[in-house]
Each structure stands twice: as structure tokens, then as C-alpha cells.
Amino acid sequence: MITRSGVPALLALRDVPDLAQDTVKDWHRAHLNPALITLMELGGYDGVRIVRAEGPWLETSDGRRLLDLVSAYGALSHGHNHPRVLAAARWFDEQRVPDLLKEFPSPWPAALAHNLAQLTPGDLDMVSLCNSGTEAVEGGLKLAMRVFAGARHRFLYAEGSLHGKTLGSLQITGREKYRGHVRRFEDWPMVPFGDAAAIARALDEDARAPGGPTIAGVVLEPVQGEGGVVVPPAGYLKEVEGLCRRHGALLILDEVQTAFGRTGHLFRCEADDVVPDVLCVAKALGGGVATVGATITRPSLHRRAYGTVNECLVHTSTFGGRARACAVSLEALNVAVEEDFPGRARRVGAFLREELEGVVARHPDLLVGVRGTGLMLGLELAPVEVPRLALPIGRGGLQKIVDAYLPGIIGAELLHGHGIVASFMLNHPRVLRVYPPLVATEADLAGVAPALDAVLSKGWPRLLAGRVQGALSQAGLSTVMEWLARW
Ligand SMILES: Cc1ncc(COP(=O)(O)O)c(C=O)c1O
């Protein structure tokens, strides 16, 4: 074990596993994201060292097994270290073919694009390969602007959406916190998710603009992920598809979370019988091993955006479409098809949903319900209303503490008491993410409902007393603590 004081100036690769946990935290603080370590400390994640992972299971340095219900925000549909995907990476390395070489036609991106074109609906046959979800979405925005030669340059998007955190995708992200101080295009219409009439009104208004329409595209997640796992009303996407066709705007579907089986369909748009103009994918496309995203569109649109020799280098990326990532991704896609990820998500999702609905029925004071579809599930916490009490922080103060801490405390209890890793959605902090890898079985997930029962049975006052004791006593609020503990 390399301690804080005994660290060599420049680490060698094989020194890394032996770094002491304190050193790892120190270096995160010094070089990466100091406040993120503070956040991890609040949830009790900072002391946990994961040394191995397989399928839905993580193994800690002290030999505990943890169940992963986060799946890297939906990227790990194949689970950790899927044997076939790892073997593909090893096999590729043995070939000694060039990984990064752009001057010649390469069989690897050609084969991956061919397979994607086979699997995607309609004539979604043109594939632009990149390295992340946000890049895939930005590729869609840029393509649409080019299709209209700049005449249409605005996008319509939904409240609660999350499409990435780079400058372009932030403009269509429906939560101020993530947009932060990034200057917003005020005139890009944001509408409630699931409300087709609002989209119709915005497109109608745009059609009457003096210089002609300016909305190039409507950007939606078919099921909102980070917004709180929101399935829109039946028929919504089909209606939006019709509206886009009527107004000549492109329908850009962000399937970064939903694609490759998670919702019980290979692509969620198939459930609604919709063929978007642009389909953005990433996350599970890399099988948890490669870093791959793709913007997929129709040949006619691709021709309009990038069809000439003069334009063919207008949208490229040094690493996008590199051979190794394409090889790994090709195998990951075949695994998703051959292991029937959509069918698994439907079958195991139905089991897990029933289990979670049982938990909701047993804890109606703390839970509102189960959201989602397939294995893209969320458990919604009820707002806790603090009773009127004669306490030194008053009702409002305690309410703030409950609102701020309770979701995190439930997560920490699941982690430390029951070996379950579950986080809350980025744009909806009262929805607990239940996104197991799609390779998880009913047996792997059988402990989830009993663990939730055990945690929630404590009731919010005791949960709070157990985990925010330090903070409250530092603030001189020991009477609150005593009261909470006696509840
Ligand atoms: C629906 C959706 N789109 C885009 C992104 C951005 O993907 P990435 O983090 O790979 O940039 C995310 C990330 O969670 C997402 O959930």
C-alpha cells in the first residue's frame, strides 16, 4: 500500500491499485473535483474502494458484494466486464491492426455502421460515430442547422430534459442548475414534456414568423431519464412525429439512455412506431468497455448536410470511429441482440416492478409510486411534511433538512446497510434510480425490495437522526436529534 508520505514522484501503472484511499481522495481534491469528494462523503461513498466488478455486482476491498442499480447512468446494460465484450477487446488487440488511422477506408467503422443501419428502424442508414452522448446530440443539432442551410436555427425541447453538458446540448437541457451561467438562447422554446399540444402551438407560432419558420428540430428523449424517469402519454411521440412532418422540422430523438433494450425495445421509438429524422445513441453502445456514441440519420438529410467533397470533413472527430472502439461496440451490439436485451428488460422489469409496487403499498407515507418501463425504473419518494413542533430550528428549518437530506440518507442506508448502490436522478432528486444492468437476473434483484422495506420501515425521523447527527450536533441542535431519535 502506497501511503500519503511514501508516494513516488511519478507513478507507474502497477502502483495504482496500491494507492491508499486517503491518497486517492487527496488527489481527487487536489486535481479533479474537490466538492465531489465532499458530496461522496455526505453519502458515505468516499470510504468504499471497489476492486472488482462483474455483471451487476461490485466487490469492495474488504470483500463485500454490492448490487449496482445505477449502471453508470444507464451505460452498463451489459453489466460490468461482460466476458464477450472483454474478449472482443482482447481479440482486437491481438490482431495488431491500427486503431487510429483515418486516411484509408477502415473495415471497423464500416461494419459497425452496417450493423447499426440494419437494426435501426426505417431508412436511418447514415452513421456519424463519436465518443459520448452529448457529442451525439450536438451532431444532431449541427446536422439539422446544416440541412436548413442556417435558415432554421432554433430547437424546441422539453422541460426536465437532459441531453448532455457541453455548450450546444446545454441549450436544450431543461434544468437551470446544469445550464448554470451558460448564457441561454431565450428564444428556443421549452415546452412541458408529454404535451403535444404545446409543441403544436410553438410550431404554429413559428410558422407565422415574418421571415419564415426558424425551428430546425424538436429534440426529445422518448422516455425522460434524468428528468425523473417519465414515460409520456401513449401516442405522444407519434403525434409529435406528425407535427414535425407537417411543419418541416426534424424530429431528433435522444436515445442515449433508452437504446439497446433498456425500455423493453431495442430502440424506444419502435414502441411508438416512430422513425425519427435523427437518432442519437451512446452509453450502452460501447458495451461498458468502449466509449462510443453515434448520430444516425437518413441518407437524404446526410446528403443535404455533408454531401459534397467540400463538406465531407466538416463534421469529424479524431477519436470518433476508431477501430478498437468500433470492434468492441460491434460485439456489444451482437450481445444485445443475441442475449435478447429487450426481452430481458421486459421480463426482469416486470418482476422488479411488481416487487417495487409491493414496497410502495407497504410505505404509502414515504413513497408515491414506481415510474418507468422495462428496466428503466424509478421509485418516487413522497414529500414528507414535518409536523408543527416546538423545536429550536422551527418547522421550516427541519423541513429544509428533511428535504435536503432524506433522499441521500435513504441511498446511504441502502449502500451501507444492504449493499445496494442506487442514486437519485439528476433533474429530479426525489426519484431513486432503479437501472440494473440488463444482464441481471430475478435472483440478483431479489434482495432489492426487502432492503427498501428495511430502510423505509425506520421512518424518516429515525433515518434522519441516524445520519445527520454530526451536522445537527455541530449546529447545537442536540434537542432536535434527541427528538428525532425518540420518534
Ligand atoms: C438522455 C441523455 N442524453 C445525453 C446524455 C449525455 O451523455 P454523455 O454523458 O455521454 O455526454 C445523457 C447523460 O446522462 C443522457 O441521459
XYZ file of C-alpha atoms and ligand atoms in Angstrom:
503
model
C 0.000 0.000 0.000
C 1.400 3.370 -1.001
C 0.690 5.887 1.766
C 0.381 9.666 1.566
C 4.014 10.227 2.537
C 5.541 7.364 0.568
C 4.244 8.330 -2.853
C 6.837 8.356 -5.639
C 7.042 11.485 -7.819
C 5.713 9.787 -10.900
C 3.515 6.758 -10.524
C 3.928 3.652 -12.611
C 0.848 1.851 -13.900
C 1.194 -1.004 -11.450
C 1.425 1.345 -8.458
C -2.156 2.478 -8.969
C -4.078 -0.388 -7.341
C -1.956 0.022 -4.196
C -2.677 3.714 -3.635
C -4.088 4.329 -0.153
C -7.707 5.504 -0.112
C -6.743 8.753 1.637
C -4.239 9.481 -1.124
C -6.855 8.789 -3.779
C -9.213 11.246 -2.068
C -6.440 13.822 -1.611
C -5.624 13.715 -5.326
C -9.272 13.956 -6.322
C -9.396 17.065 -4.137
C -6.137 18.480 -5.468
C -6.544 17.685 -9.161
C -10.079 16.650 -10.094
C -13.240 17.841 -8.335
C -12.892 18.680 -4.635
C -16.605 19.276 -3.974
C -17.481 15.919 -5.497
C -15.457 14.236 -2.757
C -17.436 16.247 -0.187
C -20.642 15.013 -1.810
C -19.349 11.440 -1.693
C -18.534 11.923 1.989
C -22.104 13.029 2.678
C -23.409 9.821 1.143
C -20.710 7.658 2.733
C -19.293 6.651 -0.671
C -15.833 8.046 -0.033
C -14.560 5.198 2.124
C -15.599 2.448 -0.258
C -12.964 1.037 -2.621
C -14.316 -1.082 -5.448
C -11.694 -3.550 -6.612
C -13.602 -5.835 -8.962
C -16.854 -5.876 -10.884
C -18.779 -8.451 -12.852
C -22.300 -8.250 -14.267
C -24.450 -6.319 -11.788
C -22.083 -6.968 -8.865
C -19.253 -4.891 -7.407
C -16.702 -6.204 -4.919
C -15.153 -3.950 -2.273
C -11.597 -4.124 -0.952
C -12.961 -5.586 2.291
C -14.727 -8.383 0.426
C -18.328 -7.077 0.408
C -20.588 -7.519 -2.602
C -22.643 -4.539 -3.758
C -25.505 -4.598 -6.257
C -25.237 -1.867 -8.909
C -28.612 -0.246 -9.628
C -27.060 2.810 -11.268
C -25.309 1.090 -14.193
C -23.260 4.231 -14.892
C -26.461 6.193 -15.564
C -27.703 3.515 -17.913
C -24.444 2.881 -19.780
C -23.866 -0.584 -18.337
C -26.679 -2.567 -19.912
C -24.133 -5.361 -20.466
C -23.104 -5.159 -16.822
C -19.516 -4.731 -15.736
C -16.859 -6.547 -17.736
C -19.146 -8.614 -19.939
C -16.979 -11.618 -20.932
C -17.829 -11.475 -24.647
C -17.205 -7.743 -24.860
C -13.880 -8.067 -22.993
C -12.882 -10.976 -25.226
C -13.636 -8.830 -28.290
C -11.285 -6.136 -26.988
C -8.535 -8.722 -26.344
C -9.045 -10.340 -29.733
C -8.842 -6.972 -31.444
C -5.582 -6.168 -29.617
C -4.065 -9.455 -30.800
C -4.721 -8.537 -34.452
C -2.254 -5.649 -34.232
C -4.289 -3.715 -36.785
C -4.107 0.083 -36.485
C -6.565 1.530 -34.049
C -6.222 5.167 -35.079
C -5.796 5.761 -38.783
C -8.137 7.949 -40.767
C -6.586 8.196 -44.219
C -7.863 4.861 -45.559
C -11.270 3.161 -45.651
C -11.381 1.077 -42.464
C -13.489 -2.092 -42.157
C -14.252 -1.490 -38.450
C -16.447 1.615 -38.584
C -17.919 0.300 -41.845
C -19.037 -2.917 -40.141
C -20.404 -1.129 -37.062
C -22.330 1.359 -39.214
C -23.692 -1.511 -41.326
C -24.982 -3.292 -38.213
C -26.490 -0.111 -36.786
C -28.238 0.577 -40.086
C -29.621 -2.989 -40.068
C -31.015 -2.598 -36.560
C -32.378 0.954 -36.604
C -35.881 1.496 -37.990
C -36.753 2.954 -41.407
C -34.010 4.464 -43.518
C -31.823 5.551 -40.602
C -28.756 4.393 -42.518
C -26.135 7.120 -42.167
C -23.987 6.930 -39.048
C -21.648 9.536 -37.633
C -19.501 7.980 -34.912
C -18.362 9.964 -31.879
C -17.364 9.434 -28.276
C -20.207 10.426 -25.954
C -23.888 11.174 -25.612
C -23.505 14.921 -25.634
C -21.468 14.727 -28.841
C -24.137 12.544 -30.461
C -26.771 15.168 -29.598
C -24.595 18.062 -30.759
C -24.099 16.154 -34.021
C -27.891 16.104 -34.421
C -28.265 19.846 -33.786
C -25.482 20.687 -36.196
C -26.827 18.365 -38.879
C -30.271 19.993 -38.623
C -28.850 23.517 -38.905
C -26.895 22.458 -41.974
C -29.887 20.726 -43.568
C -31.701 24.076 -43.495
C -28.555 25.941 -44.531
C -28.908 28.077 -41.408
C -32.396 29.393 -42.306
C -33.811 27.373 -39.450
C -31.541 27.530 -36.445
C -33.679 27.151 -33.301
C -34.677 23.979 -31.447
C -37.706 23.093 -29.395
C -37.074 20.980 -26.298
C -38.755 19.715 -23.138
C -38.761 20.775 -19.502
C -36.786 18.367 -17.336
C -34.680 17.143 -20.261
C -31.003 16.306 -20.080
C -29.113 15.953 -23.343
C -25.542 16.480 -22.162
C -23.366 19.098 -20.558
C -21.430 20.705 -23.413
C -22.440 24.112 -24.704
C -24.785 23.058 -27.508
C -26.655 20.344 -25.659
C -26.902 22.592 -22.583
C -29.054 24.920 -24.662
C -31.708 22.218 -24.858
C -31.319 20.996 -21.288
C -34.393 21.770 -19.236
C -32.814 22.358 -15.871
C -31.325 25.663 -14.873
C -28.858 24.065 -12.439
C -26.946 22.389 -15.259
C -27.214 25.305 -17.603
C -25.976 27.444 -14.771
C -24.285 30.568 -16.006
C -24.033 29.351 -19.560
C -25.895 32.014 -21.482
C -29.190 30.700 -22.694
C -30.838 31.214 -26.086
C -34.009 32.698 -24.626
C -35.962 32.276 -27.827
C -35.558 28.487 -28.075
C -38.966 27.210 -26.951
C -39.094 24.895 -23.936
C -42.399 23.023 -23.503
C -43.727 20.609 -20.855
C -42.706 17.007 -21.596
C -45.574 14.846 -22.848
C -47.667 17.799 -24.046
C -48.057 17.503 -27.838
C -50.473 20.460 -27.927
C -47.714 22.722 -26.560
C -45.419 21.595 -29.390
C -48.210 22.209 -31.915
C -48.689 25.747 -30.569
C -44.947 26.521 -30.695
C -44.607 25.181 -34.253
C -47.732 27.046 -35.394
C -46.392 30.274 -33.942
C -43.034 29.668 -35.610
C -44.745 29.050 -38.961
C -46.216 32.568 -38.763
C -42.810 34.220 -38.180
C -42.311 37.115 -40.641
C -39.193 35.694 -42.301
C -40.491 32.091 -42.360
C -40.055 29.288 -39.824
C -36.881 29.130 -37.766
C -37.346 25.903 -35.763
C -34.980 23.338 -37.266
C -35.909 20.482 -34.965
C -37.758 19.123 -31.964
C -35.407 17.349 -29.557
C -36.863 14.820 -27.137
C -35.953 11.805 -25.052
C -38.640 9.181 -25.818
C -38.674 8.402 -22.087
C -37.126 11.146 -19.982
C -34.332 9.710 -17.855
C -32.735 12.303 -15.602
C -35.985 14.304 -15.536
C -37.349 11.581 -13.248
C -37.961 8.515 -15.471
C -41.029 9.944 -17.194
C -42.944 7.872 -19.753
C -45.029 10.235 -21.910
C -48.715 9.532 -22.648
C -49.421 6.869 -25.280
C -49.450 8.358 -28.770
C -47.363 11.402 -27.796
C -44.325 10.644 -29.942
C -46.459 9.645 -32.913
C -48.291 12.943 -32.673
C -45.028 14.869 -32.418
C -43.707 12.977 -35.456
C -46.788 14.106 -37.412
C -46.377 17.711 -36.251
C -42.721 17.732 -37.312
C -43.603 16.333 -40.747
C -46.357 18.929 -41.201
C -44.055 21.809 -40.254
C -40.953 20.512 -41.987
C -38.954 20.403 -38.723
C -36.709 17.457 -37.941
C -37.556 15.073 -35.116
C -34.361 14.420 -33.163
C -34.711 11.609 -30.637
C -32.129 11.308 -27.903
C -31.985 7.584 -27.145
C -28.706 7.847 -25.260
C -30.339 6.195 -22.217
C -33.181 4.282 -23.831
C -31.496 2.473 -26.746
C -30.338 -1.138 -26.938
C -33.025 -2.768 -24.857
C -33.401 -0.884 -21.579
C -37.067 0.020 -22.111
C -38.017 -3.411 -23.494
C -37.386 -2.381 -27.122
C -34.103 -2.217 -28.998
C -34.959 1.441 -29.671
C -37.752 3.087 -27.727
C -39.066 4.857 -30.867
C -40.145 1.414 -32.142
C -42.643 1.132 -29.286
C -44.376 4.203 -30.693
C -43.939 3.196 -34.346
C -41.943 6.367 -34.928
C -38.940 6.829 -37.223
C -37.117 9.994 -36.189
C -35.039 12.035 -38.616
C -32.089 11.825 -36.267
C -31.426 9.165 -33.640
C -28.738 9.875 -31.026
C -27.194 6.934 -29.164
C -24.192 6.356 -26.876
C -23.861 4.792 -23.387
C -24.666 1.054 -23.846
C -23.399 1.107 -27.442
C -19.901 0.594 -26.057
C -20.911 -2.463 -24.015
C -19.404 -0.862 -20.909
C -15.898 -1.261 -22.391
C -15.612 1.185 -25.311
C -16.529 4.864 -25.388
C -18.798 5.277 -28.400
C -21.682 7.447 -29.499
C -23.450 7.865 -32.818
C -25.701 10.330 -34.630
C -27.795 8.356 -37.098
C -29.866 9.917 -39.854
C -31.487 9.405 -43.253
C -29.309 9.425 -46.421
C -31.321 12.348 -47.861
C -30.604 14.511 -44.805
C -26.960 13.485 -44.621
C -26.562 14.434 -48.296
C -28.001 17.875 -47.635
C -25.731 18.461 -44.647
C -22.438 16.894 -45.692
C -22.921 15.532 -49.217
C -20.114 17.221 -51.170
C -16.360 16.670 -51.154
C -16.104 20.184 -49.839
C -18.290 19.278 -46.853
C -17.164 15.735 -46.052
C -14.687 16.887 -43.394
C -16.991 19.450 -41.820
C -18.129 17.060 -39.072
C -15.352 14.724 -37.911
C -13.656 13.728 -34.690
C -10.133 12.426 -34.164
C -11.262 9.588 -31.935
C -14.768 9.048 -33.301
C -14.933 5.754 -35.208
C -11.562 4.464 -34.061
C -11.149 0.803 -34.928
C -10.905 -0.724 -31.441
C -13.998 1.043 -30.134
C -15.934 0.005 -33.243
C -14.851 -3.636 -32.845
C -15.901 -3.690 -29.191
C -19.127 -1.898 -29.977
C -19.936 -4.325 -32.788
C -19.656 -7.215 -30.349
C -21.700 -5.313 -27.740
C -24.494 -4.827 -30.278
C -24.459 -8.519 -31.179
C -24.613 -9.412 -27.476
C -27.639 -7.123 -27.017
C -29.412 -8.874 -29.893
C -28.346 -12.471 -29.171
C -28.958 -12.220 -25.421
C -32.312 -10.538 -26.179
C -31.800 -7.434 -24.047
C -35.285 -6.081 -24.896
C -36.937 -9.343 -23.809
C -34.854 -9.490 -20.629
C -35.746 -5.896 -19.779
C -39.430 -6.706 -20.229
C -39.301 -9.945 -18.213
C -36.989 -8.905 -15.386
C -38.507 -5.419 -15.432
C -41.987 -6.849 -14.817
C -40.646 -8.822 -11.842
C -38.820 -5.845 -10.370
C -41.736 -3.502 -10.930
C -44.063 -5.835 -9.044
C -41.559 -6.050 -6.188
C -41.253 -2.249 -6.044
C -45.012 -1.769 -6.202
C -45.249 -4.025 -3.156
C -42.810 -1.713 -1.347
C -44.870 1.340 -2.346
C -48.037 -0.320 -0.997
C -46.301 -1.036 2.316
C -44.893 2.512 2.694
C -47.524 4.899 1.349
C -46.291 7.642 3.693
C -42.809 7.678 2.114
C -43.378 6.558 -1.482
C -45.608 7.809 -4.274
C -45.116 5.093 -6.879
C -42.974 3.325 -9.462
C -42.159 5.077 -12.718
C -40.717 3.892 -15.991
C -40.768 0.906 -18.272
C -38.682 -2.241 -18.797
C -35.583 -1.926 -16.645
C -35.607 1.867 -16.797
C -37.370 2.299 -13.465
C -37.599 4.951 -10.789
C -39.071 4.945 -7.302
C -40.682 8.248 -6.380
C -40.386 9.451 -2.795
C -43.349 11.262 -1.295
C -42.749 14.745 0.032
C -42.503 14.474 3.827
C -44.497 17.070 5.699
C -42.880 17.901 9.002
C -45.403 18.349 11.845
C -45.696 21.587 13.832
C -43.233 21.244 16.728
C -41.677 23.287 19.461
C -38.082 22.797 18.340
C -35.180 25.230 18.275
C -34.930 25.183 14.460
C -38.669 25.506 13.927
C -40.774 23.608 11.444
C -39.355 25.337 8.372
C -35.776 24.558 9.382
C -36.499 20.905 9.970
C -38.467 20.726 6.727
C -35.427 22.045 4.845
C -33.196 19.450 6.490
C -35.630 16.648 5.656
C -35.998 17.786 2.034
C -32.279 18.181 1.524
C -31.021 15.090 3.308
C -33.648 12.366 3.272
C -33.135 11.063 -0.317
C -29.371 10.913 0.212
C -29.834 9.211 3.577
C -32.003 6.527 2.006
C -29.253 5.993 -0.597
C -26.585 5.799 2.118
C -28.661 3.321 4.171
C -29.131 1.117 1.110
C -25.390 1.207 0.460
C -24.098 0.644 3.973
C -26.860 -1.476 5.430
C -27.819 -3.549 2.410
C -25.057 -3.437 -0.197
C -27.148 -1.635 -2.835
C -25.806 1.234 -4.946
C -28.711 3.471 -6.012
C -28.603 7.168 -6.803
C -31.219 9.814 -7.450
C -31.996 11.262 -10.872
C -30.023 14.399 -11.772
C -33.036 16.559 -12.658
C -35.445 15.022 -10.160
C -33.778 14.379 -6.813
C -36.837 12.662 -5.325
C -36.768 9.775 -7.826
C -34.482 6.889 -6.895
C -32.885 5.398 -9.986
C -33.507 1.672 -10.438
C -31.452 0.854 -13.539
C -29.881 -2.575 -13.051
C -27.674 -3.920 -15.838
C -29.860 -5.802 -18.328
C -27.884 -8.977 -17.606
C -29.181 -9.001 -14.000
C -31.495 -11.891 -13.164
C -34.524 -12.047 -10.884
C -32.274 -13.819 -8.361
C -29.734 -10.957 -8.461
C -32.532 -8.470 -7.741
C -34.473 -10.470 -5.156
C -32.908 -8.520 -2.266
C -33.924 -5.060 -3.519
C -37.493 -4.931 -2.154
C -36.602 -6.386 1.274
C -33.741 -3.876 1.565
C -36.043 -0.973 0.722
C -38.603 -2.299 3.214
C -35.986 -2.479 5.955
C -34.732 1.068 5.293
C -38.148 2.700 4.924
C -39.569 0.891 7.981
C -37.286 3.026 10.127
C -39.406 6.094 9.257
C -37.975 9.456 8.298
C -37.213 10.780 11.826
C -35.030 7.806 12.743
C -33.341 7.774 9.321
C -32.517 11.434 9.777
C -31.352 11.032 13.359
C -29.051 8.198 12.336
C -27.237 10.032 9.565
C -27.249 13.786 10.161
C -26.387 13.564 13.820
C -22.944 15.074 13.259
C -24.285 18.044 11.343
C -27.062 18.728 13.838
C -24.931 18.449 16.935
C -22.303 20.745 15.422
C -25.077 23.267 14.960
C -26.008 22.889 18.660
C -29.246 21.174 17.778
C -28.963 18.153 20.033
C -32.584 18.523 21.201
C -33.717 18.007 17.606
C -31.579 14.912 17.407
C -32.950 13.563 20.659
C -36.462 14.227 19.488
C -35.838 12.536 16.143
C -34.278 9.533 17.835
C -37.239 9.134 20.208
C -39.794 9.239 17.370
C -30.683 11.255 -22.410
C -29.242 11.667 -22.324
N -28.673 12.297 -23.363
C -27.395 12.679 -23.341
C -26.609 12.444 -22.246
C -25.179 12.864 -22.253
O -24.351 11.754 -22.389
P -22.804 11.847 -22.030
O -22.700 11.932 -20.551
O -22.211 10.586 -22.598
O -22.291 13.067 -22.703
C -27.144 11.806 -21.137
C -26.326 11.568 -19.943
O -26.737 11.056 -18.940
C -28.495 11.396 -21.172
O -29.068 10.791 -20.136
